[in-house]
């Protein structure tokens, strides 16, 4: 059963398209992944889906009874309550439909938050806050879960635990949309449908096993060092002081960091056709 | 539960950057010294309190709505009901304004032996503050999509609120203007606090109309 159907949705922010002509649908038991570069419009699309922004044209149809859980990329809210009190309050907002107290306790332990239960949320690090916000989003047992960069600041162990919780929710009838700027190859198996946000619009990735690549462009400076063997294998072009690397999207950040360490000037990145 | 959670959060938002306590204490300090500094009579003193509480509640409401637009960006989605969220915002600011009116009046040394007069004076101050809250709500788009329209709205409304009844041209549309200056004029003409009851009621209705207009214009449909 379709939970959300999006038809030709467009949104402009001060004259610039945040996204345009977006069309897709989210069904029960489905996990959708949306990958796109920073500024491609993923966050704005999730804000529109979570009803925090109104699109300029197009339509979003919600099936009756849909309850949305939303994890923002960055939540500026200052929460002076302890993790225990805050999560319990958020859980109780959904009443009987929320996960039970025992289940929430289990989720807290699973996400490694038990030692921080009596700490104020505002005192936590970004990574821990992200986990608290993730738990807050799932504690209401929503049937549509919208996650914006949920894996930022998380190690592989907690990323894997998050994915297990997401999978469990989807298996129990929820639909999930995960937006991220990079995607690890190991996550692909969790997703039913993959989209790529490119040129401000959403494109379906037909072969989901095919890796999404990205082209990084650097200029050579006078003090640039030779490329390492590890990086050389991704070299796509090296013409007149311009170096282009074709890399899997998941490696984007680490390669940029490594190239900057080698004194190359980063010029830009673009996602390649899947 | 939702309302309790919202009220707790909003009171924290009001207090978080100390603007409210700072303004209130400055107001009280000035009140305590103005007798010897300005040697005002009761009429002038009450006029000063009216203007002071109007500006104070306007500034506190603007500060609250600005902080709310930034810090509580995603909070409304968790609550899942626009109107509960909105009512809690209004209730928080009305309660804070009422508290300010009581404190400001107590420190004005204008207490009378007749409790009824004191209550009417406090309510007159409170409803003047409510008008400030209503204006801030009406122009809250200045922190969202229409920054210039919101700011211009505040400037115009504050001007007509404070100077409206002294501009002859606006006499025919006086029912349309924030009745703050009328409150001062009525008190100066009648010199009786009890005579302020109709204007206090008018101010309360006016502020509710502004708040309802703001709530309706900015409505977000969070539930299906």
CSV table of C-alpha atoms in Angstrom, one decimal:
chain,number,residue,atom,x,y,z
A,1,UNK,CA,0.0,0.0,0.0
A,2,UNK,CA,1.3,3.5,-0.9
A,3,UNK,CA,1.9,5.7,2.1
A,4,UNK,CA,3.1,8.8,0.3
A,5,UNK,CA,2.7,9.7,-3.4
A,6,UNK,CA,4.6,12.7,-4.7
A,7,UNK,CA,3.5,14.2,-8.0
A,8,UNK,CA,5.5,16.8,-10.0
A,9,UNK,CA,6.7,18.6,-6.8
A,10,UNK,CA,8.7,21.8,-7.1
A,11,UNK,CA,10.0,24.2,-4.6
A,12,UNK,CA,11.8,27.5,-5.0
A,13,UNK,CA,13.8,29.4,-2.4
A,14,UNK,CA,14.2,33.1,-3.2
A,15,UNK,CA,14.2,32.5,-6.9
A,16,UNK,CA,16.3,29.3,-6.9
A,17,UNK,CA,14.9,25.9,-7.3
A,18,UNK,CA,15.5,23.7,-4.2
A,19,UNK,CA,14.1,20.8,-6.3
A,20,UNK,CA,11.8,20.5,-9.3
A,21,UNK,CA,9.4,18.0,-10.9
A,22,UNK,CA,10.0,15.4,-8.2
A,23,UNK,CA,7.8,12.4,-8.5
A,24,UNK,CA,7.9,9.1,-6.6
A,25,UNK,CA,6.0,7.1,-4.1
A,26,UNK,CA,6.7,5.4,-0.8
A,27,UNK,CA,5.0,2.1,0.0
A,28,UNK,CA,4.7,0.1,3.2
A,29,UNK,CA,7.7,-2.1,3.9
A,30,UNK,CA,9.8,0.0,1.6
A,31,UNK,CA,13.2,1.7,2.3
A,32,UNK,CA,14.1,4.4,-0.2
A,33,UNK,CA,17.6,5.8,-0.4
A,34,UNK,CA,18.1,9.3,-1.9
A,35,UNK,CA,21.8,10.1,-2.6
A,36,UNK,CA,22.8,13.5,-3.7
A,37,UNK,CA,25.6,16.1,-3.3
A,38,UNK,CA,25.4,18.9,-0.8
A,39,UNK,CA,22.9,21.5,-2.0
A,40,UNK,CA,21.1,19.1,-4.3
A,41,UNK,CA,17.8,19.6,-2.5
A,42,UNK,CA,17.5,16.5,-0.4
A,43,UNK,CA,16.9,18.3,2.9
A,44,UNK,CA,14.3,20.6,1.3
A,45,UNK,CA,12.5,17.6,-0.2
A,46,UNK,CA,12.3,15.9,3.2
A,47,UNK,CA,11.1,19.2,4.8
A,48,UNK,CA,8.3,19.3,2.3
A,49,UNK,CA,7.5,15.7,2.9
A,50,UNK,CA,7.4,16.3,6.7
A,51,UNK,CA,5.1,19.3,6.1
A,52,UNK,CA,7.5,21.8,7.5
A,53,UNK,CA,7.8,23.5,4.1
A,54,UNK,CA,5.1,24.1,1.5
A,55,UNK,CA,6.0,23.3,-2.1
A,56,UNK,CA,5.3,25.8,-4.8
A,57,UNK,CA,3.7,23.4,-7.2
A,58,UNK,CA,2.8,19.7,-7.4
A,59,UNK,CA,1.1,17.5,-4.9
A,60,UNK,CA,2.0,15.2,-2.0
A,61,UNK,CA,-0.7,12.7,-1.2
A,62,UNK,CA,-0.6,11.1,2.2
A,63,UNK,CA,-2.6,8.0,3.0
A,64,UNK,CA,-5.0,8.5,5.8
A,65,UNK,CA,-3.5,7.7,9.2
A,66,UNK,CA,0.1,8.3,8.2
A,67,UNK,CA,2.2,9.4,11.1
A,68,UNK,CA,5.6,10.9,10.2
A,69,UNK,CA,8.8,10.6,12.2
A,70,UNK,CA,11.5,13.0,11.1
A,71,UNK,CA,15.2,13.2,11.8
A,72,UNK,CA,16.6,16.5,10.7
A,73,UNK,CA,20.1,16.8,9.4
A,74,UNK,CA,20.7,19.3,12.2
A,75,UNK,CA,18.4,20.1,15.1
A,76,UNK,CA,19.1,23.5,16.7
A,77,UNK,CA,16.6,23.0,19.5
A,78,UNK,CA,18.1,23.6,22.9
A,79,UNK,CA,16.9,20.7,25.2
A,80,UNK,CA,17.6,21.2,28.9
A,81,UNK,CA,16.1,17.9,29.8
A,82,UNK,CA,17.9,14.6,30.4
A,83,UNK,CA,18.0,12.1,27.7
A,84,UNK,CA,15.7,9.8,29.7
A,85,UNK,CA,13.1,12.4,30.3
A,86,UNK,CA,13.2,13.8,26.8
A,87,UNK,CA,12.9,10.5,25.0
A,88,UNK,CA,10.0,9.4,27.3
A,89,UNK,CA,8.2,12.7,26.6
A,90,UNK,CA,8.6,12.3,22.9
A,91,UNK,CA,7.5,8.7,23.1
A,92,UNK,CA,4.4,9.6,25.0
A,93,UNK,CA,3.4,12.2,22.4
A,94,UNK,CA,2.4,9.3,20.1
A,95,UNK,CA,0.2,7.7,22.9
A,96,UNK,CA,-0.7,4.1,22.5
A,97,UNK,CA,0.8,3.9,19.0
A,98,UNK,CA,4.3,4.5,20.2
A,99,UNK,CA,6.8,1.8,21.1
A,100,UNK,CA,6.5,0.5,24.6
A,101,UNK,CA,8.6,1.7,27.5
A,102,UNK,CA,10.5,-1.6,27.5
A,103,UNK,CA,11.1,-1.4,23.7
A,104,UNK,CA,12.4,2.1,24.1
A,105,UNK,CA,14.8,1.0,26.8
A,106,UNK,CA,16.0,-1.7,24.5
A,107,UNK,CA,16.5,0.7,21.6
A,108,UNK,CA,18.4,3.1,23.9
A,109,UNK,CA,20.7,0.3,25.0
A,110,UNK,CA,21.1,-0.9,21.3
A,111,UNK,CA,22.2,2.6,20.3
A,112,UNK,CA,24.7,2.8,23.1
A,113,UNK,CA,22.9,5.6,24.9
A,114,UNK,CA,22.4,3.9,28.3
A,115,UNK,CA,25.4,5.7,29.9
A,116,UNK,CA,24.1,9.1,28.9
A,117,UNK,CA,20.5,8.7,30.2
A,118,UNK,CA,20.9,11.3,33.0
A,119,UNK,CA,22.9,13.8,31.0
A,120,UNK,CA,21.2,16.9,29.6
A,121,UNK,CA,20.6,16.6,25.8
A,122,UNK,CA,22.2,20.0,25.2
A,123,UNK,CA,25.5,18.8,26.8
A,124,UNK,CA,26.0,15.9,24.4
A,125,UNK,CA,28.3,15.8,21.4
A,126,UNK,CA,26.9,16.1,17.9
A,127,UNK,CA,27.2,12.3,17.3
A,128,UNK,CA,25.3,11.5,20.5
A,129,UNK,CA,22.7,14.2,19.8
A,130,UNK,CA,22.2,12.6,16.4
A,131,UNK,CA,21.5,9.2,18.1
A,132,UNK,CA,19.1,10.8,20.5
A,133,UNK,CA,17.2,12.5,17.6
A,134,UNK,CA,17.2,9.2,15.8
A,135,UNK,CA,15.7,7.5,18.8
A,136,UNK,CA,13.2,10.3,19.2
A,137,UNK,CA,12.1,9.9,15.5
A,138,UNK,CA,11.6,6.1,15.9
A,139,UNK,CA,10.1,6.1,19.4
A,140,UNK,CA,6.7,7.2,18.2
A,141,UNK,CA,6.7,4.1,15.9
A,142,UNK,CA,5.9,6.2,12.8
A,143,UNK,CA,4.6,4.5,9.7
A,144,UNK,CA,6.7,7.0,7.6
A,145,UNK,CA,10.2,7.6,8.8
A,146,UNK,CA,12.2,10.4,7.1
A,147,UNK,CA,15.9,10.5,7.9
A,148,UNK,CA,18.2,13.3,6.8
A,149,UNK,CA,21.8,12.3,7.0
A,150,UNK,CA,21.2,9.8,9.8
A,151,UNK,CA,24.7,8.3,9.8
A,152,UNK,CA,26.7,11.5,10.2
A,153,UNK,CA,29.1,11.4,13.1
A,154,UNK,CA,28.5,7.7,13.6
A,155,UNK,CA,30.9,4.8,13.4
A,156,UNK,CA,30.2,1.7,11.4
A,157,UNK,CA,28.9,-0.2,14.4
A,158,UNK,CA,26.1,2.3,15.2
A,159,UNK,CA,25.4,2.9,11.5
A,160,UNK,CA,24.8,-0.8,11.3
A,161,UNK,CA,22.6,-0.8,14.4
A,162,UNK,CA,20.6,2.2,13.0
A,163,UNK,CA,20.1,0.2,9.8
A,164,UNK,CA,18.9,-2.8,11.7
A,165,UNK,CA,16.3,-0.7,13.5
A,166,UNK,CA,15.2,0.9,10.2
A,167,UNK,CA,14.9,-2.5,8.6
A,168,UNK,CA,12.8,-3.8,11.6
A,169,UNK,CA,10.5,-0.8,11.3
A,170,UNK,CA,10.1,-1.4,7.5
A,171,UNK,CA,9.4,-5.1,8.1
A,172,UNK,CA,6.6,-4.1,10.5
A,173,UNK,CA,4.8,-2.0,7.9
A,174,UNK,CA,6.5,1.4,7.9
A,175,UNK,CA,8.0,3.2,4.9
A,176,UNK,CA,11.4,4.8,5.3
A,177,UNK,CA,13.2,7.5,3.3
A,178,UNK,CA,16.9,8.0,3.9
A,179,UNK,CA,18.7,11.0,2.4
A,180,UNK,CA,22.5,11.1,2.5
A,181,UNK,CA,25.3,12.7,0.5
A,182,UNK,CA,27.4,9.6,0.6
A,183,UNK,CA,26.5,6.0,0.7
A,184,UNK,CA,28.7,3.1,1.8
A,185,UNK,CA,28.6,0.0,-0.5
A,186,UNK,CA,27.7,-2.2,2.5
A,187,UNK,CA,24.4,-0.4,3.0
A,188,UNK,CA,23.0,-1.1,-0.5
A,189,UNK,CA,21.4,-4.4,0.5
A,190,UNK,CA,19.1,-2.6,3.0
A,191,UNK,CA,17.5,-0.4,0.4
A,192,UNK,CA,14.6,-1.4,-1.8
A,193,UNK,CA,14.7,1.6,-4.1
A,194,UNK,CA,17.6,4.0,-4.8
A,195,UNK,CA,17.2,7.5,-6.1
A,196,UNK,CA,19.8,10.0,-7.0
A,197,UNK,CA,19.2,13.7,-6.6
A,198,UNK,CA,20.8,15.4,-9.6
A,199,UNK,CA,20.2,18.7,-11.3
A,200,UNK,CA,17.6,19.5,-8.6
A,201,UNK,CA,15.5,16.5,-9.6
A,202,UNK,CA,15.1,12.9,-8.5
A,203,UNK,CA,16.2,10.1,-10.8
A,204,UNK,CA,15.6,6.4,-10.2
A,205,UNK,CA,18.7,4.2,-10.1
A,206,UNK,CA,17.7,1.2,-12.1
A,207,UNK,CA,20.5,-1.1,-11.3
A,208,UNK,CA,20.8,-0.6,-7.6
A,209,UNK,CA,23.9,-2.9,-7.4
A,210,UNK,CA,25.7,-0.5,-9.7
A,211,UNK,CA,27.9,1.8,-7.6
A,212,UNK,CA,27.2,5.5,-7.8
A,213,UNK,CA,30.3,7.3,-8.8
A,214,UNK,CA,31.4,10.9,-8.4
A,215,UNK,CA,33.9,13.0,-10.3
A,216,UNK,CA,36.3,15.1,-8.1
A,217,UNK,CA,38.2,17.9,-9.7
A,218,UNK,CA,41.4,19.3,-8.3
A,219,UNK,CA,44.0,21.8,-9.6
A,220,UNK,CA,47.7,21.2,-9.1
A,221,UNK,CA,49.6,23.7,-7.1
A,222,UNK,CA,53.4,24.4,-7.1
A,223,UNK,CA,53.8,22.4,-3.9
A,224,UNK,CA,51.5,19.5,-4.8
A,225,UNK,CA,53.0,16.1,-4.1
A,226,UNK,CA,52.8,13.0,-6.4
A,227,UNK,CA,49.5,11.0,-6.2
A,228,UNK,CA,49.7,7.9,-4.0
A,229,UNK,CA,49.1,4.5,-5.6
A,230,UNK,CA,45.8,4.3,-3.7
A,231,UNK,CA,44.5,7.5,-5.4
A,232,UNK,CA,46.1,6.9,-8.8
A,233,UNK,CA,43.8,4.0,-9.5
A,234,UNK,CA,40.9,6.5,-9.6
A,235,UNK,CA,42.6,8.9,-11.9
A,236,UNK,CA,40.3,9.8,-14.9
A,237,UNK,CA,42.2,12.7,-16.4
A,238,UNK,CA,45.4,14.7,-15.7
A,239,UNK,CA,45.5,17.5,-18.2
A,240,UNK,CA,47.1,21.0,-17.9
A,241,UNK,CA,47.3,21.2,-14.1
A,242,UNK,CA,43.8,19.7,-13.7
A,243,UNK,CA,43.3,16.3,-12.0
A,244,UNK,CA,40.0,14.5,-12.2
A,245,UNK,CA,39.3,11.5,-10.1
A,246,UNK,CA,36.4,9.1,-10.7
A,247,UNK,CA,35.5,7.6,-7.3
A,248,UNK,CA,32.7,5.7,-5.6
A,249,UNK,CA,30.4,8.3,-3.8
A,250,UNK,CA,31.0,6.8,-0.4
A,251,UNK,CA,34.7,7.7,-0.6
A,252,UNK,CA,34.2,11.3,-1.5
A,253,UNK,CA,35.1,12.9,1.9
A,254,UNK,CA,38.1,10.8,2.6
A,255,UNK,CA,39.6,11.3,-0.9
A,256,UNK,CA,39.1,15.0,-0.7
A,257,UNK,CA,40.8,15.1,2.6
A,258,UNK,CA,43.7,13.0,1.3
A,259,UNK,CA,44.1,15.2,-1.8
A,260,UNK,CA,44.1,18.4,0.3
A,261,UNK,CA,46.8,16.8,2.5
A,262,UNK,CA,48.8,16.3,-0.7
A,263,UNK,CA,48.4,20.0,-1.4
A,264,UNK,CA,45.9,19.8,-4.3
A,265,UNK,CA,43.3,22.5,-4.6
A,266,UNK,CA,39.8,21.1,-4.5
A,267,UNK,CA,37.6,22.7,-7.3
A,268,UNK,CA,34.4,20.8,-7.2
A,269,UNK,CA,32.5,17.5,-7.4
A,270,UNK,CA,29.7,16.2,-9.6
A,271,UNK,CA,27.7,13.0,-9.4
A,272,UNK,CA,28.0,10.8,-12.5
A,273,UNK,CA,25.2,8.9,-14.2
A,274,UNK,CA,24.4,5.7,-12.4
B,1,UNK,CA,0.9,16.4,28.0
B,2,UNK,CA,1.7,18.2,24.7
B,3,UNK,CA,0.6,21.5,26.2
B,4,UNK,CA,2.8,21.0,29.3
B,5,UNK,CA,5.8,20.1,27.2
B,6,UNK,CA,5.2,23.1,24.9
B,7,UNK,CA,4.8,25.5,27.8
B,8,UNK,CA,8.0,24.3,29.4
B,9,UNK,CA,9.9,24.6,26.2
B,10,UNK,CA,8.5,28.1,25.4
B,11,UNK,CA,9.3,29.5,28.9
B,12,UNK,CA,12.9,28.3,28.4
B,13,UNK,CA,12.9,30.0,25.0
B,14,UNK,CA,11.7,33.3,26.5
B,15,UNK,CA,14.3,33.1,29.3
B,16,UNK,CA,17.2,31.7,27.4
B,17,UNK,CA,19.0,34.9,26.3
B,18,UNK,CA,18.1,36.9,29.5
B,19,UNK,CA,16.4,39.7,27.5
B,20,UNK,CA,13.2,39.3,29.5
B,21,UNK,CA,14.7,39.5,33.0
B,22,UNK,CA,17.0,42.3,31.8
B,23,UNK,CA,14.1,44.4,30.4
B,24,UNK,CA,11.9,43.8,33.4
B,25,UNK,CA,14.6,44.7,36.0
B,26,UNK,CA,15.6,47.8,34.0
B,27,UNK,CA,11.9,48.8,33.9
B,28,UNK,CA,11.6,48.3,37.7
B,29,UNK,CA,14.8,50.1,38.4
B,30,UNK,CA,13.6,53.1,36.3
B,31,UNK,CA,10.2,53.0,38.0
B,32,UNK,CA,11.9,53.2,41.4
B,33,UNK,CA,14.0,56.1,40.5
B,34,UNK,CA,11.6,58.1,38.2
B,35,UNK,CA,9.7,59.6,41.2
B,36,UNK,CA,12.7,61.6,42.2
B,37,UNK,CA,14.1,62.0,38.7
B,38,UNK,CA,11.0,63.1,36.8
B,39,UNK,CA,8.5,64.1,39.5
B,40,UNK,CA,5.6,62.8,37.4
B,41,UNK,CA,2.0,63.0,38.6
B,42,UNK,CA,-0.2,59.9,38.6
B,43,UNK,CA,-1.6,60.6,35.1
B,44,UNK,CA,1.8,60.9,33.5
B,45,UNK,CA,3.2,58.0,35.5
B,46,UNK,CA,0.4,55.6,34.4
B,47,UNK,CA,0.9,56.8,30.8
B,48,UNK,CA,4.5,56.0,31.1
B,49,UNK,CA,3.7,52.5,32.4
B,50,UNK,CA,1.3,51.9,29.5
B,51,UNK,CA,3.9,52.8,26.9
B,52,UNK,CA,6.6,50.9,28.8
B,53,UNK,CA,4.7,47.7,29.1
B,54,UNK,CA,3.6,47.9,25.5
B,55,UNK,CA,7.1,48.2,24.2
B,56,UNK,CA,8.4,45.6,26.6
B,57,UNK,CA,5.9,43.0,25.7
B,58,UNK,CA,6.4,43.7,22.0
B,59,UNK,CA,10.2,43.3,22.3
B,60,UNK,CA,9.9,40.1,24.4
B,61,UNK,CA,7.4,38.6,21.9
B,62,UNK,CA,9.6,39.5,18.9
B,63,UNK,CA,12.6,38.0,20.7
B,64,UNK,CA,10.6,34.8,21.5
B,65,UNK,CA,9.2,34.4,18.0
B,66,UNK,CA,12.7,35.0,16.5
B,67,UNK,CA,14.2,32.3,18.8
B,68,UNK,CA,11.3,30.0,18.1
B,69,UNK,CA,11.7,30.3,14.4
B,70,UNK,CA,15.4,29.3,14.7
B,71,UNK,CA,15.6,26.9,17.6
B,72,UNK,CA,12.3,25.1,17.4
B,73,UNK,CA,12.3,24.7,13.6
B,74,UNK,CA,11.5,21.0,13.9
B,75,UNK,CA,9.7,20.9,17.2
B,76,UNK,CA,6.3,21.6,15.7
B,77,UNK,CA,6.7,18.5,13.6
B,78,UNK,CA,7.2,16.4,16.7
B,79,UNK,CA,4.1,17.8,18.3
B,80,UNK,CA,2.1,17.2,15.2
B,81,UNK,CA,-0.5,19.8,15.7
B,82,UNK,CA,-0.2,23.4,14.5
B,83,UNK,CA,-3.0,24.8,16.7
B,84,UNK,CA,-1.8,23.2,19.9
B,85,UNK,CA,1.6,24.6,19.2
B,86,UNK,CA,0.2,28.1,18.4
B,87,UNK,CA,-2.1,28.2,21.4
B,88,UNK,CA,0.8,27.3,23.7
B,89,UNK,CA,2.9,30.1,22.1
B,90,UNK,CA,0.1,32.6,22.7
B,91,UNK,CA,-0.6,31.3,26.2
B,92,UNK,CA,3.1,31.6,27.2
B,93,UNK,CA,3.4,35.2,26.1
B,94,UNK,CA,0.0,36.2,27.6
B,95,UNK,CA,1.1,34.6,31.0
B,96,UNK,CA,4.4,36.4,30.9
B,97,UNK,CA,2.8,39.7,30.0
B,98,UNK,CA,0.3,39.3,32.9
B,99,UNK,CA,3.1,38.5,35.3
B,100,UNK,CA,5.0,41.6,34.0
B,101,UNK,CA,1.9,43.8,34.5
B,102,UNK,CA,1.5,42.6,38.1
B,103,UNK,CA,5.1,43.2,39.0
B,104,UNK,CA,5.3,46.6,37.1
B,105,UNK,CA,2.2,47.8,38.9
B,106,UNK,CA,3.3,46.7,42.3
B,107,UNK,CA,6.6,48.6,41.9
B,108,UNK,CA,4.8,51.7,40.7
B,109,UNK,CA,3.6,52.6,44.2
B,110,UNK,CA,0.2,53.4,42.7
B,111,UNK,CA,-1.6,50.7,44.8
B,112,UNK,CA,-4.9,51.9,46.1
B,113,UNK,CA,-7.0,50.8,49.1
B,114,UNK,CA,-9.7,49.6,46.7
B,115,UNK,CA,-8.8,46.1,45.3
B,116,UNK,CA,-11.1,46.6,42.3
B,117,UNK,CA,-9.1,49.7,41.2
B,118,UNK,CA,-5.9,47.7,41.5
B,119,UNK,CA,-7.3,44.8,39.5
B,120,UNK,CA,-8.5,47.1,36.7
B,121,UNK,CA,-5.1,48.9,36.6
B,122,UNK,CA,-3.3,45.6,36.3
B,123,UNK,CA,-5.7,44.3,33.6
B,124,UNK,CA,-5.3,47.6,31.7
B,125,UNK,CA,-1.5,47.1,31.8
B,126,UNK,CA,-1.8,43.4,30.9
B,127,UNK,CA,-4.2,44.0,27.9
B,128,UNK,CA,-1.8,46.8,26.6
B,129,UNK,CA,0.9,44.2,26.7
B,130,UNK,CA,-1.4,41.7,24.9
B,131,UNK,CA,-1.7,44.2,22.0
B,132,UNK,CA,2.2,44.2,21.8
B,133,UNK,CA,2.0,40.4,21.7
B,134,UNK,CA,-0.6,40.5,19.0
B,135,UNK,CA,1.4,42.9,16.8
B,136,UNK,CA,4.5,40.7,17.2
B,137,UNK,CA,2.5,37.7,16.1
B,138,UNK,CA,0.9,39.5,13.1
B,139,UNK,CA,4.3,40.5,11.8
B,140,UNK,CA,6.1,37.2,12.6
B,141,UNK,CA,6.7,36.6,8.9
B,142,UNK,CA,9.8,38.9,9.3
B,143,UNK,CA,11.7,35.8,10.6
B,144,UNK,CA,10.4,33.5,7.8
B,145,UNK,CA,9.4,34.3,4.2
B,146,UNK,CA,8.7,38.1,4.3
B,147,UNK,CA,11.4,39.9,6.3
B,148,UNK,CA,10.8,43.4,4.9
B,149,UNK,CA,7.0,43.3,5.0
B,150,UNK,CA,7.2,42.1,8.6
B,151,UNK,CA,9.6,44.8,9.7
B,152,UNK,CA,7.6,47.5,8.0
B,153,UNK,CA,4.4,46.2,9.6
B,154,UNK,CA,6.0,46.4,13.1
B,155,UNK,CA,7.1,50.0,12.4
B,156,UNK,CA,3.7,51.2,11.1
B,157,UNK,CA,1.7,49.4,13.8
B,158,UNK,CA,3.9,50.7,16.7
B,159,UNK,CA,3.6,54.2,15.3
B,160,UNK,CA,-0.2,54.1,15.0
B,161,UNK,CA,-0.5,52.4,18.4
B,162,UNK,CA,1.4,55.1,20.2
B,163,UNK,CA,0.3,58.1,18.1
B,164,UNK,CA,-2.9,57.0,16.5
B,165,UNK,CA,-5.4,59.0,18.7
B,166,UNK,CA,-3.5,62.2,18.2
B,167,UNK,CA,-3.6,62.1,14.4
B,168,UNK,CA,-6.8,63.8,13.2
B,169,UNK,CA,-6.7,62.0,9.9
B,170,UNK,CA,-6.9,58.6,11.5
B,171,UNK,CA,-10.0,59.6,13.6
B,172,UNK,CA,-12.4,57.9,11.2
B,173,UNK,CA,-10.6,54.6,11.3
B,174,UNK,CA,-9.8,54.7,15.1
B,175,UNK,CA,-11.5,51.3,15.6
B,176,UNK,CA,-9.0,49.8,13.2
B,177,UNK,CA,-5.9,51.1,15.2
B,178,UNK,CA,-4.2,49.5,18.2
B,179,UNK,CA,-6.0,51.2,21.1
B,180,UNK,CA,-2.9,51.9,23.2
B,181,UNK,CA,-2.8,55.7,22.8
B,182,UNK,CA,-6.6,55.8,23.5
B,183,UNK,CA,-5.9,54.2,26.9
B,184,UNK,CA,-3.5,57.0,27.8
B,185,UNK,CA,-5.9,59.7,26.6
B,186,UNK,CA,-8.9,58.2,28.4
B,187,UNK,CA,-7.0,58.0,31.6
B,188,UNK,CA,-5.7,61.6,31.3
B,189,UNK,CA,-9.2,62.9,30.5
B,190,UNK,CA,-11.1,60.9,33.2
B,191,UNK,CA,-8.4,60.4,35.8
B,192,UNK,CA,-10.2,57.3,36.9
B,193,UNK,CA,-8.8,53.8,36.6
B,194,UNK,CA,-12.4,52.3,36.6
B,195,UNK,CA,-13.1,54.2,33.3
B,196,UNK,CA,-10.4,52.2,31.6
B,197,UNK,CA,-12.5,49.0,31.7
B,198,UNK,CA,-14.1,49.5,28.2
B,199,UNK,CA,-10.7,50.3,26.6
B,200,UNK,CA,-9.1,47.3,28.4
B,201,UNK,CA,-11.9,45.0,26.9
B,202,UNK,CA,-11.3,46.7,23.5
B,203,UNK,CA,-7.5,46.0,23.8
B,204,UNK,CA,-8.1,42.4,24.7
B,205,UNK,CA,-10.5,41.8,21.8
B,206,UNK,CA,-8.1,43.7,19.5
B,207,UNK,CA,-5.1,41.5,20.6
B,208,UNK,CA,-7.2,38.3,20.2
B,209,UNK,CA,-8.2,39.4,16.6
B,210,UNK,CA,-4.5,40.0,15.7
B,211,UNK,CA,-3.4,36.7,17.2
B,212,UNK,CA,-6.2,34.7,15.4
B,213,UNK,CA,-5.4,36.5,12.1
B,214,UNK,CA,-1.7,35.5,12.5
B,215,UNK,CA,-2.6,31.9,13.4
B,216,UNK,CA,-4.8,31.6,10.4
B,217,UNK,CA,-2.4,33.2,7.9
B,218,UNK,CA,0.5,31.2,9.0
B,219,UNK,CA,-1.3,27.9,9.5
B,220,UNK,CA,0.7,24.8,8.6
B,221,UNK,CA,-1.3,21.7,8.0
B,222,UNK,CA,0.6,19.1,9.9
B,223,UNK,CA,-2.1,16.4,10.2
B,224,UNK,CA,-4.1,14.8,7.5
